[in-house]
XYZ file of C-alpha atoms in Angstrom:
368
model
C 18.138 -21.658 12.097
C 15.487 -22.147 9.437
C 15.231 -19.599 6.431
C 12.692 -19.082 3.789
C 12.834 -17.149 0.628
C 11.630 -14.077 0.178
C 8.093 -13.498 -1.579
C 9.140 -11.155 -4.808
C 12.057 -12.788 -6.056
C 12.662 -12.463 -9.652
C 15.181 -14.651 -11.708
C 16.705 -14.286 -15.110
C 18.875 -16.625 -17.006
C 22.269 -15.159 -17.806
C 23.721 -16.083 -21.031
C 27.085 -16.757 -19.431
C 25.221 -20.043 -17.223
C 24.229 -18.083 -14.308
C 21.335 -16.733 -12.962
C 20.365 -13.109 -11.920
C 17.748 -13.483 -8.316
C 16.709 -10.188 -7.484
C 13.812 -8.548 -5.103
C 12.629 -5.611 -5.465
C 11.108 -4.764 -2.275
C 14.473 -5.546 -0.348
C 16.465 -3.625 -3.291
C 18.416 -6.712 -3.906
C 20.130 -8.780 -6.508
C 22.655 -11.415 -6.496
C 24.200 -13.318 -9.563
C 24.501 -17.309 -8.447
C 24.501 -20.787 -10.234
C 21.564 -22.257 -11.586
C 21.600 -24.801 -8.389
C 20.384 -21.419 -6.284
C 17.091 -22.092 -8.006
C 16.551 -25.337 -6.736
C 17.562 -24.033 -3.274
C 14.986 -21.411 -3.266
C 11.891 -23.846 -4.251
C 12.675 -25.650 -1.314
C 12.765 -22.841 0.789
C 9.034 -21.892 0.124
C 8.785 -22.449 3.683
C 10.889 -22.338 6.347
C 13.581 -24.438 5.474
C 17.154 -24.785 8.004
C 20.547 -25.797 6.054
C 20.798 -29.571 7.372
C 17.385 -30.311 5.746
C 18.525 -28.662 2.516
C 21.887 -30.765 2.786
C 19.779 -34.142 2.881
C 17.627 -33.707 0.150
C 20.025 -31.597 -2.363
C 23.723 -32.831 -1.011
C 26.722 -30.501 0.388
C 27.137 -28.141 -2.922
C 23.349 -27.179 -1.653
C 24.309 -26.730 1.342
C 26.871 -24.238 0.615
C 24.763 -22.067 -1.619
C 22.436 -21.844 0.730
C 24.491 -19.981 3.360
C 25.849 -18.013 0.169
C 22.034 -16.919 -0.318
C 21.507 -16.167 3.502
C 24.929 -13.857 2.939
C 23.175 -12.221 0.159
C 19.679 -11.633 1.938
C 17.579 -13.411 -0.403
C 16.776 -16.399 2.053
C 15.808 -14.801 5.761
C 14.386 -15.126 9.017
C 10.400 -15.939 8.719
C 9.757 -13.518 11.112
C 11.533 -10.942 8.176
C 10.659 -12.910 5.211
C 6.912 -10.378 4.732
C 8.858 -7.257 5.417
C 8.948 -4.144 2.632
C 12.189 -1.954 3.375
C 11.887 -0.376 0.256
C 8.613 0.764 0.687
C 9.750 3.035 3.756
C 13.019 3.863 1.861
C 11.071 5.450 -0.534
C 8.725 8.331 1.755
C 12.474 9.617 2.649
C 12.566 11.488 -0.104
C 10.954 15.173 0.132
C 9.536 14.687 -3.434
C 7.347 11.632 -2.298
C 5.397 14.236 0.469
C 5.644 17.202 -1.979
C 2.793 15.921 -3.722
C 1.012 14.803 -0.353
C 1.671 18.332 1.641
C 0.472 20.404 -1.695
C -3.054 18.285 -1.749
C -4.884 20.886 0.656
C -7.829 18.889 0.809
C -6.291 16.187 2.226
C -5.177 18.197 4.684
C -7.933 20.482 5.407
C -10.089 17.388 5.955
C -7.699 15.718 8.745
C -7.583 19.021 10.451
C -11.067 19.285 11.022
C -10.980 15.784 12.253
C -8.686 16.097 14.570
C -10.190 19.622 15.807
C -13.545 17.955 16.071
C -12.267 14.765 17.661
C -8.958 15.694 19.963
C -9.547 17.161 23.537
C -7.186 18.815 25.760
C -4.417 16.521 27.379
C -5.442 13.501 25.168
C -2.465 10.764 24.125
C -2.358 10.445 20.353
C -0.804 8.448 17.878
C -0.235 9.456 14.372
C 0.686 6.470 12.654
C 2.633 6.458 9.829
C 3.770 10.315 10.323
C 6.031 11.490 7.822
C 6.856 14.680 7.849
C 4.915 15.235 10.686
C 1.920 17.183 9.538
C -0.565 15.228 10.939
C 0.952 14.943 14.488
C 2.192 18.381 14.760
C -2.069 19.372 14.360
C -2.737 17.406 17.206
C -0.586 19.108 19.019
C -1.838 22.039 18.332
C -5.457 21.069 18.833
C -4.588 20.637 22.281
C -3.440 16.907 23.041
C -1.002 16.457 25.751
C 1.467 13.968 23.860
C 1.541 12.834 20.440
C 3.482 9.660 19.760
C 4.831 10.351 15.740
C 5.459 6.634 14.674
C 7.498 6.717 11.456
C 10.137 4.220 9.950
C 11.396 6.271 7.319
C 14.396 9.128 7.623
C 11.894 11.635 7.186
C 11.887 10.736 11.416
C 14.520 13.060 11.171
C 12.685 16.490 10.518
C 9.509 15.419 12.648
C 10.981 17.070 15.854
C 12.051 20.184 13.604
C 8.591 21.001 12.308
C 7.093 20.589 15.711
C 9.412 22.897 17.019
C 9.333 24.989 14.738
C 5.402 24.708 15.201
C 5.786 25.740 18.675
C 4.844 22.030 20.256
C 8.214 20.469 20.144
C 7.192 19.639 23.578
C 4.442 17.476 23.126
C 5.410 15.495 19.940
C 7.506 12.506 20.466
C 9.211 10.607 17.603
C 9.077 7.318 17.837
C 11.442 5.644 15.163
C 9.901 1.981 13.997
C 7.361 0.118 12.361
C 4.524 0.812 13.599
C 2.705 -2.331 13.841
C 5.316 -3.630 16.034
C 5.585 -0.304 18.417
C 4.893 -0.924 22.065
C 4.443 2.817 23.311
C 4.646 3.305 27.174
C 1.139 4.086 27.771
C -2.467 4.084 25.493
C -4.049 6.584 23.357
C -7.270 7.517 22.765
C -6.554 8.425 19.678
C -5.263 7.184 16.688
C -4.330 9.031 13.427
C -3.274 7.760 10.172
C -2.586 8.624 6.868
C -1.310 5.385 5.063
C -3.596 4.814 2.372
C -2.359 3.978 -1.223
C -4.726 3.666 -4.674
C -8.213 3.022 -3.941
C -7.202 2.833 -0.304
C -6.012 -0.487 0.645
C -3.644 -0.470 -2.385
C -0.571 -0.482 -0.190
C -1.510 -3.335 1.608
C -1.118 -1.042 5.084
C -4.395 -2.159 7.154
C -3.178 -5.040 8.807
C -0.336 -2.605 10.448
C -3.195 -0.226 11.705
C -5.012 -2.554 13.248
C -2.057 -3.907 15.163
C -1.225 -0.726 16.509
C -4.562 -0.100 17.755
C -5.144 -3.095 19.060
C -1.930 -2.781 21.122
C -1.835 0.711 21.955
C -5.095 2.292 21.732
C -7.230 2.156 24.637
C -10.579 0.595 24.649
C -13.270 2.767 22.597
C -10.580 4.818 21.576
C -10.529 6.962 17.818
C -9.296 5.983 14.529
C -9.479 9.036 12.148
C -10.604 8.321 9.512
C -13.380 6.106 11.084
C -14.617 4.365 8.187
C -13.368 4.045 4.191
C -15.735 3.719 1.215
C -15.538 2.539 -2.433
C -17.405 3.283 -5.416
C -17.170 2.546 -8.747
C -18.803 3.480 -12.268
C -18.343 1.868 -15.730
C -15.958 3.834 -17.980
C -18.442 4.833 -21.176
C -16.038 5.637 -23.537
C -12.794 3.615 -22.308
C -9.263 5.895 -23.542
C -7.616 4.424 -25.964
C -4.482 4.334 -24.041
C -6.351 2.178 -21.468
C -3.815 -0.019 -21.086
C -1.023 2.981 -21.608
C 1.636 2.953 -24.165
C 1.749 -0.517 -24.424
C 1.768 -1.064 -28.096
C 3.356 -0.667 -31.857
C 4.279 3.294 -31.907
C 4.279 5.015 -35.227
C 7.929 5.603 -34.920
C 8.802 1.820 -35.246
C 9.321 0.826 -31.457
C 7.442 -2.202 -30.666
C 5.964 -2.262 -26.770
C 3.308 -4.485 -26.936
C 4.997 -7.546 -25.155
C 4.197 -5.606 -21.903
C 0.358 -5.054 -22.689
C -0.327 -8.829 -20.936
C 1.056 -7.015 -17.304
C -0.147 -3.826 -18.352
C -3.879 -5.309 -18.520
C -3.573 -6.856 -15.416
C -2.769 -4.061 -12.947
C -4.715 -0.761 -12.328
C -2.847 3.183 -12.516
C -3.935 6.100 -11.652
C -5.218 8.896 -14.135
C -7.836 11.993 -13.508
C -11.057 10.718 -14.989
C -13.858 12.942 -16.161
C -17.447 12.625 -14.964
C -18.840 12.751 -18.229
C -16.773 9.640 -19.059
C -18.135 7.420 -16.382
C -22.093 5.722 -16.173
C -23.836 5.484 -12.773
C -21.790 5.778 -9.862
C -22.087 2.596 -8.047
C -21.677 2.396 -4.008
C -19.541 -0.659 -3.484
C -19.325 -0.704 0.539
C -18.372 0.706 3.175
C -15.554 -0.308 6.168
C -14.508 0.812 10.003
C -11.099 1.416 10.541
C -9.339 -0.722 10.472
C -10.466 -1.661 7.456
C -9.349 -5.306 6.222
C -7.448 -6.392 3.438
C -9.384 -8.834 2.136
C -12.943 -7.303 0.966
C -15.750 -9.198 -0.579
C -18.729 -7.262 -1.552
C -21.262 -7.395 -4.476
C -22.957 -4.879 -6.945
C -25.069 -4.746 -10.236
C -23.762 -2.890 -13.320
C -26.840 -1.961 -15.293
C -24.855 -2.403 -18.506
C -21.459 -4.154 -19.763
C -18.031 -1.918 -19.715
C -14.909 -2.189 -20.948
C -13.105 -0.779 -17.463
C -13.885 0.695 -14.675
C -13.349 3.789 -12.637
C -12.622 3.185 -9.045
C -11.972 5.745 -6.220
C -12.891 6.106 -2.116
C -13.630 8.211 0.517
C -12.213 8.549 3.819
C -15.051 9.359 6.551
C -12.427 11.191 8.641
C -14.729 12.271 11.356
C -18.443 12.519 12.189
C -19.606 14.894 9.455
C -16.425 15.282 7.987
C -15.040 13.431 4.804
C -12.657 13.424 2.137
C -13.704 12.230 -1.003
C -11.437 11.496 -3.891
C -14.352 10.886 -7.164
C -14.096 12.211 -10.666
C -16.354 15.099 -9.387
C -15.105 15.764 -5.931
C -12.034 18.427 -5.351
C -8.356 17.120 -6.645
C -6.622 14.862 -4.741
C -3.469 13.546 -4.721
C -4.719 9.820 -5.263
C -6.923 11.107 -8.238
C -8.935 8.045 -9.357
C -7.504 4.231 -10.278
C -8.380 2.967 -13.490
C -9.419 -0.640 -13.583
C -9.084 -2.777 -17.073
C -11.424 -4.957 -16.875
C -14.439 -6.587 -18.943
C -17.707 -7.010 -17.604
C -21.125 -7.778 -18.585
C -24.207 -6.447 -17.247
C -25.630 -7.899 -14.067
C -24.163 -8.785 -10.623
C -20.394 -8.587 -10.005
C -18.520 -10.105 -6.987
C -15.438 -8.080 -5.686
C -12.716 -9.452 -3.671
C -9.681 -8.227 -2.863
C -6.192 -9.794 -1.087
C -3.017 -9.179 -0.634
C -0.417 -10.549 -3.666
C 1.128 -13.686 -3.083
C 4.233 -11.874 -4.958
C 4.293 -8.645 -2.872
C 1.806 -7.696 0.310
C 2.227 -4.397 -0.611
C 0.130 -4.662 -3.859
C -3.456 -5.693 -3.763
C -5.736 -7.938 -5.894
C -8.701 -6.980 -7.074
C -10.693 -9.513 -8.758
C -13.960 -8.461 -10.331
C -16.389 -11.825 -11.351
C -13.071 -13.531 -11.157
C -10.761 -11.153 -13.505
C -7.856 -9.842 -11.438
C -6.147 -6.448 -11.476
C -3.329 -5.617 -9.291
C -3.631 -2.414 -8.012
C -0.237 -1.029 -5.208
């Protein structure tokens, strides 16, 4: 069977001859001869053990099943996948922050008052703890399909009962861009947006799971996402964080040339940003790879960059310096422009689909 590598690896030279390969979204790591390295470039594509054999001879051969043991080299159909990611929103602290943004919630509540009728199906993808599914049940919808990969899949039945519509919310234990639930919905929930929306690369799974299990003219909520950004006027001088000489001797500068190419999130004032600048606006689901334009009326040193979810007609959430606190705040951007038209387009990172590229006039910031 043919294997390719997977997308993130990372590999540092050991000073005992060996090599360290590690990925971080698979929460792996395997120590193996230098000879693994050549194995892996030829594995850029789907690559099976005889063809390795021919061009690199039997020792090649061997190291390649040694890299299959260790999951670094998998099935293509694998190769894209993000376990970690999921791993990570089992832990309570992850949704502490999530379940204590009231806004957030407040906002999908209405939606799904406004939009839910009595007896509907309705998917809540993504779910969590639950939250979000266990409101639609008590809007009034007849099932609720709670889609969730994580171990928090565990306590989804136990807040629904406890909710009083254990009856009507179903857990449904997967990814759910590869679910095939027993009938359609005609509605569709979802909370799986990261920094400036897109930032966790989870679109393309919405759309598959509407396109395979919502009915025709069925409901996404939100219906539509929108960006904006303003020029930063006076730019912190920890833009690019602590990445520098400290008074107290420690030297952390070698990490200011990442550091300035990948946007975090911070609470920005309004009086610290120009014009607000209305980059675009998307249907859900929205794509992953954006182009739009705008004009900055003057040059900036960085940006501020934040969204809004249009969760329902009339309803939206909006996450700006001068809208209520939310739990995404706003994403800081370190980039350099000059005045005039700027070209955004964004895509997902060759390195890790669950981080996102922003490139403004060419100048790319990773944003996850």
């Amino acid at each position: 069977m043919p294997n390719v590598r997977l997308r993130d690896l990372i590999v540092t030279f050991n000073d005992d001859g060996t090599v360290l390969i590690k990925s971080t979204s698979h929460g792996l790591g395997v120590k193996a001869p230098p000879f693994a390295v050549g194995v892996l470039a030829l594995c850029s594509r789907p690559t099976p053990a005889s063809e390795v054999a021919r061009a690199m001879g039997p020792v090649a051969e061997r190291v390649y099943a040694q890299l299959v043991d260790a999951g670094l080299l998998v099935d293509p159909q694998t190769a894209a996948d993000t376990p970690t990611v999921f791993h990570n929103y089992a832990g309570v602290e992850v949704h502490r922050r999530m379940l204590a943004d009231e806004g957030r919630i407040r906002a999908y509540r209405e939606a799904i008052q406004a939009v839910v009728r009595p007896g509907d199906v309705v998917i809540d993808a993504g779910s969590g703890s639950g939250v979000l599914a266990t409101l639609a049940a008590l809007a009034g919808a007849g099932r609720v399909y709670a889609i969730e990969r994580s171990d928090m899949a565990d306590v989804i039945p136990q807040v629904a009962a406890d909710s009083g519509v254990g009856d009507r919310v179903e857990v449904v234990r997967g990814d759910f861009s590869e679910v095939q639930l027993p009938e359609k919905a005609r509605v569709l929930i979802t909370e799986t947006f990261g920094h400036l929306a897109i930032g966790e690369g989870m679109m393309h799974e919405v759309g598959a799971c509407a396109q395979r299990n919502l009915i025709e003219g069925g409901v996404v909520i939100p219906q539509a996402v929108s960006l904006h950004v303003a020029p930063l006027l006076n730019p912190p001088q920890d833009l690019l964080g602590p990445f520098r000489k400290r008074e107290d001797g420690v030297d952390l500068s070698c990490l200011r040339a990442d550091a300035s190419g990948r946007g975090h999130d911070r609470p920005i004032r309004p009086a610290d940003i120009g014009p607000v600048i209305d980059v675009g606006r998307w249907a859900m689901p929205m794509p992953t790879e954006l182009t739009a334009r705008f004009t900055l009326d003057r040059p900036c040193e960085g940006l501020a960059a934040w969204f809004t979810l249009h969760v329902a007609p009339g309803i939206t959430l909006p996450t700006g310096p001068a809208d209520p606190y939310t739990h995404w705040e706003q994403t800081l951007l370190p980039v350099t422009l000059d005045a005039g038209e700027v070209e955004l387009r964004t895509w997902s990172a060759p390195e890790d689909r669950r981080t996102t590229v922003f490139s403004f006039n060419g100048q790319e910031v990773r944003v996850r």
